[in-house]
């Protein structure tokens, strides 16, 4: 999420990050993340390679990267280290005993964004959550750089199955387990791979997302949020699902944007990208 200059009420330099607080009509607690970072290198070859590859791979709305392109990006992301984006496991934020004021709140930093793709980092304090949400018409690569998190992910069941007396729709679970860095990159596609997913931090985490194309309300790629219910909850209709597979299905109901989905934003001040087209 990019914070426009006029939205910034106050900023102060914290190591190599700029902490920002948005204007709000009501009182809010301060941004929980405090980074005291060592000087970052001016250039990260791996980050630059990722950017250059994204330029080639993402072709705009309505396109999905080929299998070869997906493999190429995963090979780069799988080798990425926290230092490639100016982070370190020694930062106070990533200490297990680091205290957070109030409700744990997710923070994001945008490395780069254009019409075809976005590179961004999400910082989740322990117990912080990015609620169950979708990525319409997008391909997303997620690389957990630091920490442990539980990821739950669904795809819509095919053919579509809805519950007649409600707004529930059947979905198949694609992931429901804990991931710990370092681990391989996960990939979701517009209609497969766990397009609807939730991040729940076990320890303080940093995850790098490559999103193509980015969210855009104007282009019909707005984010929707969901609540999941186990398949075996009593409903008005029976579902023809193998008993062995029943635990891998659930009912999803679209809900209003949850309060915990609100994020704070900080400016990315790590190794810079060289954009030769700019």
XYZ file of N, CA and C in Angstrom:
834
model
N 0.845 -1.189 0.000
C 0.000 0.000 0.000
C 0.886 1.246 0.000
N 0.728 2.163 -0.953
C 1.553 3.347 -1.047
C 0.897 4.479 -0.291
N 1.677 5.195 0.475
C 1.162 6.308 1.260
C 1.526 7.601 0.567
N 0.544 8.365 0.130
C 0.789 9.616 -0.557
C 1.323 10.633 0.437
N 2.082 11.587 -0.080
C 2.752 12.549 0.787
C 1.771 13.331 1.643
N 0.622 13.679 1.037
C -0.326 14.473 1.806
C -0.986 13.705 2.927
N -0.855 12.379 2.932
C -1.453 11.572 3.992
C -0.543 11.463 5.207
N 0.717 11.835 5.032
C 1.683 11.627 6.100
C 1.584 12.757 7.121
N 1.260 12.386 8.291
C 1.127 13.370 9.358
C 2.466 13.609 10.024
N 3.218 12.559 10.216
C 4.492 12.661 10.929
C 5.396 11.555 10.449
N 6.683 11.830 10.311
C 7.625 10.772 9.958
C 8.913 10.989 10.710
N 9.597 9.918 11.083
C 10.905 10.038 11.693
C 11.741 8.859 11.256
N 12.995 9.108 11.060
C 13.883 8.100 10.523
C 14.234 7.100 11.619
N 14.070 5.843 11.344
C 14.399 4.775 12.277
C 15.354 3.847 11.553
N 16.636 3.973 11.831
C 17.606 3.188 11.089
C 17.526 3.567 9.621
N 17.204 2.595 8.777
C 17.075 2.845 7.347
C 15.635 2.768 6.880
N 14.695 2.802 7.809
C 13.292 2.868 7.453
C 12.755 4.228 7.895
N 11.710 4.698 7.237
C 11.006 5.882 7.689
C 9.673 5.434 8.249
N 9.456 5.698 9.516
C 8.194 5.312 10.136
C 7.184 6.405 9.853
N 5.979 6.049 9.461
C 4.970 7.044 9.135
C 3.685 6.743 9.863
N 2.946 7.795 10.163
C 1.641 7.662 10.798
C 0.638 8.436 9.953
N -0.425 7.759 9.484
C -1.429 8.391 8.633
C -2.356 9.262 9.470
N -2.963 10.226 8.798
C -4.000 11.015 9.444
C -5.231 10.159 9.645
N -5.792 10.222 10.829
C -7.013 9.479 11.128
C -7.954 10.370 11.914
N -9.249 10.189 11.747
C -10.189 11.014 12.514
C -10.248 10.628 13.975
N -9.675 9.465 14.309
C -9.706 9.038 15.704
C -8.297 8.673 16.133
N -8.098 8.540 17.432
C -6.777 8.230 17.947
C -6.389 6.811 17.584
N -5.122 6.645 17.257
C -4.592 5.320 16.957
C -3.275 5.159 17.679
N -2.929 3.906 17.940
C -1.638 3.654 18.531
C -0.561 3.857 17.469
N 0.665 4.033 17.871
C 1.762 4.233 16.943
C 2.100 2.939 16.228
N 2.794 3.096 15.088
C 3.231 1.929 14.343
C 4.081 1.049 15.242
N 3.755 -0.246 15.305
C 4.438 -1.142 16.216
C 5.845 -1.501 15.807
N 6.136 -1.533 14.503
C 7.440 -1.979 14.062
C 8.478 -0.890 14.256
N 9.588 -1.255 14.864
C 10.703 -0.351 15.051
C 11.953 -1.062 14.559
N 12.478 -0.589 13.466
C 13.641 -1.218 12.861
C 14.880 -0.383 13.117
N 15.876 -1.008 13.699
C 17.169 -0.377 13.876
C 18.150 -1.183 13.038
N 18.251 -0.792 11.790
C 18.932 -1.606 10.816
C 20.378 -1.184 10.628
N 21.256 -2.142 10.361
C 22.612 -1.795 9.977
C 22.598 -1.177 8.595
N 23.649 -0.431 8.232
C 23.675 0.156 6.886
C 23.476 -0.904 5.817
N 22.545 -0.669 4.889
C 22.253 -1.635 3.830
C 23.169 -1.395 2.636
N 23.514 -2.436 1.899
C 24.311 -2.241 0.692
C 23.533 -1.405 -0.315
N 24.248 -0.669 -1.157
C 23.591 0.180 -2.136
C 22.868 -0.649 -3.194
N 23.386 -1.832 -3.472
C 22.813 -2.676 -4.509
C 22.731 -4.117 -4.017
N 21.627 -4.776 -4.313
C 21.496 -6.206 -4.082
C 21.333 -6.863 -5.446
N 22.319 -7.662 -5.836
C 22.261 -8.313 -7.144
C 21.030 -9.187 -7.271
N 20.688 -9.899 -6.195
C 19.529 -10.789 -6.230
C 18.236 -10.000 -6.403
N 18.093 -8.901 -5.667
C 16.897 -8.068 -5.790
C 16.810 -7.473 -7.192
N 17.928 -7.030 -7.726
C 17.933 -6.476 -9.077
C 17.559 -7.534 -10.107
N 18.071 -8.754 -9.933
C 17.710 -9.852 -10.838
C 16.218 -10.147 -10.774
N 15.664 -10.088 -9.553
C 14.231 -10.315 -9.382
C 13.441 -9.257 -10.140
N 13.831 -8.020 -9.972
C 13.139 -6.924 -10.655
C 13.223 -7.074 -12.170
N 14.416 -7.326 -12.682
C 14.592 -7.468 -14.130
C 13.760 -8.626 -14.679
N 13.691 -9.720 -13.923
C 12.889 -10.867 -14.354
C 11.402 -10.541 -14.345
N 10.956 -9.805 -13.314
C 9.551 -9.405 -13.248
C 9.173 -8.542 -14.450
N 10.078 -7.707 -14.885
C 9.842 -6.883 -16.072
C 9.525 -7.754 -17.289
N 10.187 -8.900 -17.376
C 9.990 -9.795 -18.511
C 8.782 -10.715 -18.337
N 8.540 -11.137 -17.104
C 7.534 -12.165 -16.840
C 6.109 -11.612 -16.843
N 5.902 -10.464 -16.188
C 4.543 -9.945 -16.031
C 4.183 -9.052 -17.211
N 3.135 -9.442 -17.939
C 2.766 -8.765 -19.187
C 1.485 -7.956 -19.062
N 0.968 -7.801 -17.854
C -0.226 -6.991 -17.667
C -1.462 -7.817 -17.352
N -2.584 -7.130 -17.212
C -3.855 -7.768 -16.836
C -4.243 -8.841 -17.841
N -4.825 -9.926 -17.314
C -5.330 -10.990 -18.157
C -4.300 -12.008 -18.588
N -3.061 -11.868 -18.131
C -2.015 -12.821 -18.496
C -1.509 -13.540 -17.249
N -1.095 -14.782 -17.440
C -0.533 -15.594 -16.359
C 0.857 -16.052 -16.800
N 1.871 -15.920 -15.935
C 3.221 -16.345 -16.319
C 3.257 -17.811 -16.741
N 4.094 -18.121 -17.708
C 4.259 -19.498 -18.152
C 4.938 -20.320 -17.064
N 4.867 -21.637 -17.197
C 5.514 -22.521 -16.221
C 7.008 -22.246 -16.139
N 7.627 -21.981 -17.282
C 9.059 -21.690 -17.300
C 9.366 -20.382 -16.577
N 8.510 -19.368 -16.768
C 8.710 -18.085 -16.092
C 8.496 -18.211 -14.589
N 7.503 -18.999 -14.196
C 7.270 -19.232 -12.768
C 8.492 -19.894 -12.139
N 9.027 -20.886 -12.804
C 10.214 -21.570 -12.299
C 11.395 -20.615 -12.188
N 11.547 -19.748 -13.175
C 12.649 -18.781 -13.164
C 12.552 -17.828 -11.978
N 11.349 -17.293 -11.727
C 11.173 -16.387 -10.588
C 11.365 -17.110 -9.263
N 10.861 -18.342 -9.160
C 11.018 -19.113 -7.926
C 12.497 -19.379 -7.628
N 13.279 -19.644 -8.663
C 14.701 -19.895 -8.464
C 15.396 -18.679 -7.867
N 14.995 -17.492 -8.304
C 15.571 -16.266 -7.735
C 15.095 -16.066 -6.302
N 13.777 -16.166 -6.100
C 13.207 -15.928 -4.776
C 13.694 -16.942 -3.750
N 13.884 -18.179 -4.161
C 14.328 -19.215 -3.225
C 15.714 -18.916 -2.667
N 16.508 -18.149 -3.388
C 17.865 -17.814 -2.926
C 17.913 -16.498 -2.158
N 16.801 -15.790 -2.098
C 16.811 -14.476 -1.457
C 16.962 -14.592 0.048
N 17.744 -13.683 0.598
C 17.989 -13.610 2.036
C 17.456 -12.279 2.562
N 17.223 -12.188 3.871
C 16.735 -10.921 4.428
C 17.609 -9.731 4.055
N 18.927 -9.974 3.989
C 19.859 -8.886 3.684
C 19.643 -8.307 2.289
N 19.024 -9.077 1.387
C 18.779 -8.588 0.029
C 17.774 -7.447 0.000
N 16.991 -7.307 1.062
C 16.065 -6.175 1.170
C 16.385 -5.340 2.406
N 17.633 -5.466 2.898
C 18.099 -4.623 3.996
C 17.648 -5.038 5.376
N 17.252 -6.303 5.556
C 16.790 -6.773 6.863
C 17.813 -7.688 7.510
N 17.650 -7.902 8.817
C 18.516 -8.800 9.564
C 17.723 -9.423 10.698
N 18.004 -10.687 10.983
C 17.323 -11.363 12.085
C 17.713 -10.780 13.437
N 18.749 -9.941 13.473
C 19.180 -9.325 14.727
C 18.381 -8.073 15.079
N 17.510 -7.610 14.190
C 16.693 -6.441 14.484
C 15.757 -6.718 15.647
N 15.519 -5.695 16.460
C 14.702 -5.867 17.654
C 13.304 -6.378 17.327
N 12.744 -5.971 16.193
C 11.393 -6.395 15.815
C 11.274 -7.912 15.726
N 12.354 -8.582 15.317
C 12.297 -10.026 15.116
C 12.689 -10.830 16.354
N 12.941 -10.143 17.468
C 13.221 -10.850 18.712
C 11.916 -11.409 19.269
N 11.964 -12.636 19.773
C 10.745 -13.295 20.252
C 10.126 -12.561 21.436
N 10.949 -11.859 22.212
C 10.422 -11.180 23.388
C 10.091 -9.717 23.110
N 10.103 -9.347 21.811
C 9.769 -7.977 21.450
C 8.311 -7.683 21.772
N 8.062 -6.588 22.480
C 6.703 -6.251 22.902
C 6.054 -5.287 21.907
N 4.789 -5.500 21.637
C 4.026 -4.658 20.719
C 2.904 -3.981 21.492
N 2.772 -2.659 21.296
C 1.687 -1.924 21.944
C 0.340 -2.329 21.347
N -0.637 -2.594 22.208
C -1.990 -2.838 21.743
C -2.120 -4.070 20.874
N -3.119 -4.048 19.973
C -3.377 -5.180 19.077
C -2.274 -5.276 18.033
N -1.698 -6.475 17.860
C -0.637 -6.626 16.845
C -1.134 -6.166 15.483
N -0.345 -5.348 14.815
C -0.767 -4.730 13.567
C 0.296 -4.963 12.494
N -0.157 -5.325 11.315
C 0.749 -5.608 10.208
C 1.218 -4.299 9.583
N 2.464 -4.297 9.133
C 3.060 -3.145 8.475
C 3.548 -3.568 7.096
N 3.467 -2.683 6.115
C 3.918 -3.015 4.770
C 4.869 -1.950 4.246
N 5.752 -2.383 3.351
C 6.671 -1.470 2.673
C 6.707 -1.853 1.200
N 6.454 -0.896 0.334
C 6.468 -1.147 -1.106
C 7.859 -0.879 -1.656
N 8.457 -1.894 -2.249
C 9.772 -1.749 -2.869
C 9.635 -1.111 -4.244
N 8.654 -1.601 -4.998
C 8.444 -1.087 -6.359
C 7.017 -1.442 -6.781
N 6.405 -0.547 -7.563
C 5.063 -0.816 -8.062
C 4.874 -0.153 -9.416
N 4.307 -0.915 -10.348
C 3.930 -0.373 -11.646
C 2.614 -1.039 -12.057
N 2.152 -0.816 -13.264
C 0.875 -1.378 -13.701
C 0.909 -2.898 -13.783
N 2.092 -3.473 -14.057
C 2.180 -4.913 -14.305
C 2.503 -5.738 -13.070
N 3.227 -5.164 -12.100
C 3.597 -5.945 -10.920
C 3.985 -5.034 -9.763
N 4.053 -5.650 -8.586
C 4.428 -4.941 -7.361
C 5.329 -5.837 -6.529
N 6.349 -5.239 -5.934
C 7.217 -5.915 -4.973
C 7.003 -5.243 -3.628
N 6.630 -6.012 -2.608
C 6.374 -5.410 -1.303
C 6.729 -6.388 -0.188
N 6.980 -5.827 0.994
C 7.301 -6.620 2.172
C 6.224 -6.392 3.221
N 5.770 -7.481 3.853
C 4.832 -7.381 4.958
C 5.535 -7.812 6.240
N 5.379 -6.995 7.273
C 5.947 -7.291 8.587
C 4.807 -7.651 9.534
N 4.831 -8.875 10.049
C 3.792 -9.340 10.970
C 4.408 -9.573 12.345
N 3.972 -8.841 13.365
C 4.414 -9.161 14.719
C 3.820 -10.484 15.159
N 4.351 -11.081 16.197
C 3.816 -12.347 16.701
C 2.312 -12.210 16.947
N 1.539 -13.169 16.467
C 0.074 -13.247 16.502
C -0.594 -12.269 15.534
N 0.184 -11.497 14.785
C -0.399 -10.618 13.778
C -1.026 -11.429 12.649
N -2.077 -10.874 12.030
C -2.842 -11.616 11.028
C -3.100 -10.757 9.792
N -2.926 -11.362 8.613
C -3.507 -10.833 7.379
C -4.702 -11.735 7.095
N -5.931 -11.245 7.303
C -7.113 -12.108 7.250
C -7.311 -12.765 5.888
N -8.176 -13.777 5.870
C -8.476 -14.529 4.668
C -8.974 -13.578 3.575
N -8.245 -13.543 2.455
C -8.542 -12.598 1.376
C -8.166 -13.211 0.034
N -8.624 -12.609 -1.051
C -8.338 -13.167 -2.371
C -7.426 -12.270 -3.190
N -6.995 -12.797 -4.337
C -6.153 -12.068 -5.290
C -6.759 -12.233 -6.677
N -7.829 -11.501 -6.981
C -8.541 -11.701 -8.251
C -7.655 -11.418 -9.466
N -7.610 -12.384 -10.380
C -6.884 -12.255 -11.644
C -5.392 -11.994 -11.443
N -4.841 -12.470 -10.336
C -3.433 -12.215 -10.028
C -2.647 -13.509 -9.871
N -1.347 -13.389 -10.119
C -0.392 -14.429 -9.765
C 0.508 -13.838 -8.678
N 0.668 -14.552 -7.576
C 1.401 -14.015 -6.428
C 2.466 -15.008 -5.969
N 3.684 -14.509 -5.829
C 4.800 -15.278 -5.288
C 5.067 -14.758 -3.879
N 5.092 -15.643 -2.891
C 5.344 -15.243 -1.506
C 6.590 -15.947 -0.991
N 7.538 -15.159 -0.503
C 8.792 -15.696 0.035
C 8.927 -15.258 1.490
N 8.834 -16.216 2.407
C 9.006 -15.931 3.829
C 10.490 -15.722 4.103
N 10.862 -14.514 4.493
C 12.267 -14.171 4.704
C 12.722 -14.447 6.128
N 11.849 -14.169 7.087
C 12.182 -14.344 8.498
C 10.948 -14.779 9.270
N 11.145 -15.653 10.272
C 10.065 -16.021 11.166
C 9.295 -17.267 10.770
N 8.229 -17.536 11.546
C 7.334 -18.668 11.312
C 5.900 -18.169 11.257
N 5.148 -18.669 10.298
C 3.744 -18.277 10.198
C 2.893 -19.456 9.762
N 1.627 -19.414 10.162
C 0.649 -20.394 9.713
C -0.065 -19.823 8.507
N -0.115 -20.620 7.435
C -0.799 -20.206 6.217
C -1.959 -21.150 5.947
N -3.131 -20.559 5.787
C -4.318 -21.309 5.368
C -4.732 -20.769 4.006
N -4.970 -21.675 3.042
C -5.285 -21.229 1.685
C -6.358 -22.111 1.063
N -7.235 -21.486 0.264
C -8.327 -22.183 -0.408
C -8.370 -21.810 -1.891
N -8.964 -22.698 -2.674
C -9.427 -22.409 -4.033
C -10.908 -22.747 -4.092
N -11.657 -22.066 -4.951
C -13.073 -22.398 -5.110
C -13.231 -23.809 -5.660
N -14.209 -24.527 -5.144
C -14.497 -25.876 -5.636
C -15.019 -25.788 -7.065
N -14.678 -26.795 -7.838
C -15.162 -26.868 -9.220
C -15.887 -28.198 -9.427
N -17.124 -28.164 -9.968
C -17.897 -26.957 -10.337
C -18.354 -26.193 -9.095
N -18.769 -24.913 -9.245
C -19.173 -24.107 -8.089
C -20.307 -24.750 -7.301
N -20.200 -24.695 -5.986
C -21.239 -25.221 -5.096
C -21.575 -24.135 -4.091
N -22.836 -23.756 -4.008
C -23.271 -22.742 -3.047
C -24.304 -23.331 -2.112
N -24.478 -22.690 -0.962
C -25.452 -23.121 0.041
C -26.694 -22.250 -0.130
N -27.834 -22.880 -0.384
C -29.020 -22.168 -0.868
C -29.550 -21.095 0.077
N -29.457 -21.297 1.372
C -30.079 -20.359 2.311
C -29.097 -19.308 2.828
N -27.919 -19.253 2.258
C -26.929 -18.284 2.724
C -26.043 -17.857 1.563
N -24.995 -17.130 1.886
C -24.053 -16.671 0.869
C -22.778 -17.507 0.892
N -22.867 -18.716 1.416
C -21.697 -19.580 1.514
C -21.390 -20.235 0.172
N -20.091 -20.410 -0.078
C -19.643 -21.078 -1.298
C -18.556 -22.079 -0.929
N -18.593 -23.244 -1.526
C -17.669 -24.315 -1.185
C -16.277 -24.038 -1.760
N -15.264 -24.296 -0.942
C -13.875 -24.108 -1.366
C -13.043 -25.286 -0.883
N -12.001 -25.616 -1.634
C -11.105 -26.703 -1.267
C -9.830 -26.135 -0.668
N -9.426 -26.696 0.468
C -8.240 -26.219 1.158
C -6.979 -26.701 0.435
N -6.074 -25.774 0.183
C -4.819 -26.092 -0.499
C -3.621 -26.085 0.446
N -3.745 -25.391 1.557
C -2.668 -25.355 2.554
C -3.265 -25.067 3.918
N -2.678 -25.653 4.937
C -3.119 -25.415 6.317
C -2.012 -25.883 7.251
N -0.901 -25.145 7.232
C 0.249 -25.584 8.015
C 1.186 -24.416 8.320
N 2.183 -24.697 9.129
C 3.156 -23.686 9.532
C 4.366 -23.718 8.603
N 4.784 -22.540 8.173
C 5.984 -22.381 7.359
C 7.022 -21.623 8.182
N 8.269 -22.059 8.107
C 9.356 -21.417 8.851
C 10.490 -21.083 7.891
N 10.974 -19.846 7.951
C 12.092 -19.434 7.098
C 13.391 -20.103 7.569
N 14.275 -20.476 6.624
C 14.124 -20.336 5.166
C 13.291 -21.474 4.590
N 12.441 -21.142 3.630
C 11.618 -22.161 2.967
C 11.408 -21.737 1.528
N 10.926 -22.668 0.728
C 10.721 -22.379 -0.691
C 9.591 -21.379 -0.898
N 9.616 -20.749 -2.030
C 8.592 -19.778 -2.414
C 7.264 -20.484 -2.699
N 6.167 -19.888 -2.257
C 4.841 -20.407 -2.598
C 4.249 -19.532 -3.702
N 3.465 -20.160 -4.578
C 2.900 -19.452 -5.723
C 1.400 -19.711 -5.787
N 0.631 -18.657 -5.958
C -0.800 -18.817 -6.199
C -1.150 -18.169 -7.525
N -2.178 -18.730 -8.163
C -2.603 -18.298 -9.486
C -4.033 -17.765 -9.418
N -4.528 -17.155 -10.499
C -5.884 -16.575 -10.454
C -6.974 -17.547 -10.021
N -6.849 -18.835 -10.379
C -7.900 -19.790 -10.017
C -7.354 -21.043 -9.342
N -6.109 -21.036 -8.927
C -5.528 -22.232 -8.310
C -4.359 -21.855 -7.416
N -3.859 -22.854 -6.696
C -2.686 -22.636 -5.853
C -2.964 -22.015 -4.509
N -4.248 -21.823 -4.163
C -4.590 -21.187 -2.889
C -4.778 -19.693 -3.023
N -5.559 -19.269 -4.039
C -5.750 -17.837 -4.314
C -6.345 -17.078 -3.140
N -7.124 -17.762 -2.301
C -7.711 -17.131 -1.113
C -6.915 -17.621 0.095
N -6.183 -16.724 0.749
C -5.322 -17.209 1.816
C -5.251 -16.248 3.000
N -4.719 -16.800 4.096
C -4.582 -16.072 5.363
C -3.192 -16.313 5.912
N -2.541 -15.242 6.401
C -1.259 -15.342 7.096
C -1.492 -15.078 8.578
N -0.964 -15.945 9.436
C -1.064 -15.751 10.886
C 0.309 -16.006 11.489
N 0.933 -14.968 12.023
C 2.315 -15.066 12.490
C 2.410 -15.856 13.792
N 3.356 -16.784 13.827
C 3.689 -17.500 15.068
C 4.763 -16.721 15.815
N 5.761 -16.271 15.079
C 6.805 -15.385 15.587
C 6.805 -14.134 14.704
N 7.530 -13.084 15.083
C 7.620 -11.932 14.177
C 8.136 -12.379 12.807
N 7.490 -11.906 11.746
C 7.780 -12.391 10.390
C 7.987 -11.238 9.416
N 8.723 -11.545 8.362
C 8.810 -10.671 7.192
C 8.611 -11.547 5.969
N 7.662 -11.171 5.112
C 7.391 -11.947 3.911
C 7.414 -11.009 2.709
N 8.131 -11.425 1.675
C 8.234 -10.662 0.432
C 7.199 -11.186 -0.550
N 6.357 -10.306 -1.053
C 5.345 -10.674 -2.043
C 5.687 -10.049 -3.395
N 5.557 -10.862 -4.426
C 5.640 -10.384 -5.811
C 4.249 -10.590 -6.400
N 3.566 -9.509 -6.757
C 2.162 -9.556 -7.148
C 2.010 -9.033 -8.568
N 1.435 -9.842 -9.441
C 1.250 -9.388 -10.800
C -0.079 -9.827 -11.397
N -0.884 -8.873 -11.861
C -0.730 -7.432 -11.657
C -1.193 -7.031 -10.249
N -0.905 -5.809 -9.802
C -1.313 -5.388 -8.455
C -2.823 -5.208 -8.347
N -3.301 -5.048 -7.104
C -4.699 -4.705 -6.883
C -5.017 -3.388 -7.605
N -6.224 -3.311 -8.151
C -6.667 -2.082 -8.819
C -8.190 -2.077 -8.875
N -8.807 -1.216 -8.095
C -10.265 -1.109 -8.122
C -10.753 -0.692 -9.495
N -10.039 0.215 -10.133
C -10.455 0.709 -11.445
C -10.486 -0.406 -12.482
N -9.618 -1.405 -12.319
C -9.544 -2.504 -13.277
C -10.272 -3.757 -12.787
N -11.056 -3.621 -11.712
C -11.846 -4.741 -11.224
C -11.079 -5.737 -10.380
N -9.903 -5.366 -9.891
C -9.116 -6.270 -9.042
C -9.096 -5.744 -7.612
N -10.262 -5.694 -7.014
C -10.369 -5.248 -5.632
C -10.268 -6.459 -4.707
N -9.817 -6.231 -3.483
C -9.625 -7.320 -2.521
C -10.934 -7.623 -1.797
N -11.266 -8.912 -1.697
C -12.427 -9.357 -0.933
C -11.950 -10.182 0.256
N -12.730 -10.156 1.339
C -12.368 -10.872 2.564
C -13.422 -11.919 2.871
N -12.985 -12.980 3.577
C -13.854 -14.130 3.784
C -13.760 -14.668 5.207
N -14.826 -15.366 5.602
C -14.856 -16.148 6.841
C -15.083 -17.594 6.442
N -14.297 -18.515 6.997
C -14.455 -19.921 6.630
C -15.171 -20.706 7.729
N -15.935 -21.698 7.304
C -16.705 -22.568 8.190
C -16.453 -24.007 7.762
N -16.239 -24.927 8.718
C -16.007 -26.334 8.349
C -17.154 -26.908 7.530
N -16.824 -27.820 6.658
C -17.817 -28.430 5.772
C -18.912 -29.155 6.547
N -18.569 -29.750 7.695
C -19.525 -30.597 8.410
C -20.542 -29.816 9.242
N -20.502 -28.494 9.185
C -21.514 -27.705 9.887
C -22.869 -27.932 9.211
N -23.913 -28.109 10.011
C -25.245 -28.417 9.471
C -25.740 -27.316 8.545
N -26.064 -27.691 7.305
C -26.543 -26.743 6.312
C -27.772 -27.319 5.603
N -28.299 -26.563 4.666
C -29.537 -26.957 4.001
C -29.339 -28.009 2.910
N -28.103 -28.292 2.548
C -27.920 -29.236 1.454
C -26.735 -30.150 1.730
N -26.777 -31.320 1.109
C -25.662 -32.241 1.209
C -24.693 -31.974 0.069
N -23.419 -32.263 0.313
C -22.399 -32.047 -0.694
C -21.750 -33.382 -1.017
N -21.630 -33.667 -2.288
C -21.055 -34.936 -2.723
C -19.535 -34.860 -2.672
N -18.993 -35.088 -1.469
C -17.548 -35.054 -1.257
C -17.144 -36.349 -0.581
N -16.101 -36.964 -1.060
C -15.589 -38.195 -0.466
C -15.315 -37.964 1.016
N -15.735 -38.897 1.854
C -15.578 -38.751 3.307
C -14.125 -38.523 3.703
N -13.215 -39.172 2.995
C -11.794 -39.022 3.296
C -11.325 -37.601 3.001
N -11.966 -36.962 2.011
C -11.563 -35.621 1.586
C -12.324 -34.515 2.313
N -13.286 -34.868 3.126
C -14.174 -33.866 3.727
C -13.423 -32.801 4.510
N -12.363 -33.173 5.212
C -11.612 -32.212 6.010
C -10.865 -31.205 5.149
N -10.763 -31.473 3.857
C -10.047 -30.564 2.957
C -10.967 -29.548 2.297
N -12.224 -29.495 2.745
C -13.175 -28.542 2.185
C -13.738 -27.655 3.290
N -14.204 -26.485 2.890
C -14.848 -25.588 3.835
C -15.777 -24.639 3.095
N -16.679 -24.015 3.860
C -17.577 -23.012 3.296
C -16.966 -21.635 3.523
N -16.931 -20.808 2.488
C -16.431 -19.442 2.606
C -17.575 -18.460 2.419
N -17.588 -17.452 3.262
C -18.591 -16.392 3.175
C -17.877 -15.050 3.072
N -18.212 -14.278 2.048
C -17.587 -12.959 1.902
C -18.090 -12.036 3.005
N -17.175 -11.288 3.596
C -17.502 -10.396 4.707
C -16.959 -8.994 4.435
N -17.392 -8.053 5.265
C -16.846 -6.703 5.171
C -15.368 -6.715 5.565
N -14.656 -5.718 5.148
C -13.233 -5.628 5.435
C -12.996 -5.643 6.940
N -12.274 -6.660 7.455
C -12.051 -6.752 8.907
C -11.132 -5.633 9.403
N -11.316 -5.269 10.646
C -10.485 -4.216 11.229
C -9.008 -4.596 11.221
N -8.731 -5.911 11.441
C -7.332 -6.334 11.510
C -6.648 -6.330 10.152
N -7.410 -6.084 9.075
C -6.796 -6.005 7.753
C -6.152 -4.641 7.500
N -6.476 -3.659 8.331
C -5.854 -2.343 8.194
C -4.362 -2.454 8.505
N -3.540 -1.829 7.669
C -2.088 -1.907 7.843
C -1.485 -0.522 7.973
N -0.352 -0.474 8.647
C 0.461 0.725 8.662
C 1.462 0.632 7.515
N 1.977 1.747 7.084
C 2.928 1.752 5.985
C 4.238 2.408 6.375
N 5.323 1.843 5.918
C 6.632 2.453 6.096
C 7.318 2.500 4.737
N 8.138 3.509 4.525
C 8.844 3.639 3.261
C 9.996 2.644 3.202
N 10.152 2.008 2.073
C 11.264 1.076 1.874
C 12.547 1.875 1.671
N 13.573 1.555 2.477
C 14.855 2.255 2.393
C 16.019 1.277 2.276
N 15.749 0.067 1.799
C 16.787 -0.942 1.630
C 17.516 -0.767 0.313
N 18.225 -1.798 -0.135
C 18.945 -1.737 -1.414
C 18.012 -1.301 -2.535
N 18.504 -0.406 -3.364
C 17.652 0.187 -4.383
C 17.681 -0.606 -5.694
N 16.608 -0.445 -6.445
C 16.473 -1.070 -7.758
C 16.829 -0.069 -8.836
N 17.532 -0.526 -9.848
C 17.851 0.318 -10.984
C 16.857 0.019 -12.097
N 16.018 1.003 -12.399
C 14.998 0.841 -13.431
C 15.482 1.565 -14.685
N 15.987 0.825 -15.635
C 16.577 1.417 -16.839
C 15.535 2.029 -17.749
N 14.227 1.700 -17.508
C 13.171 2.230 -18.369
C 12.625 3.555 -17.850
N 13.014 3.916 -16.612
C 12.477 5.132 -16.004
C 13.068 6.381 -16.665
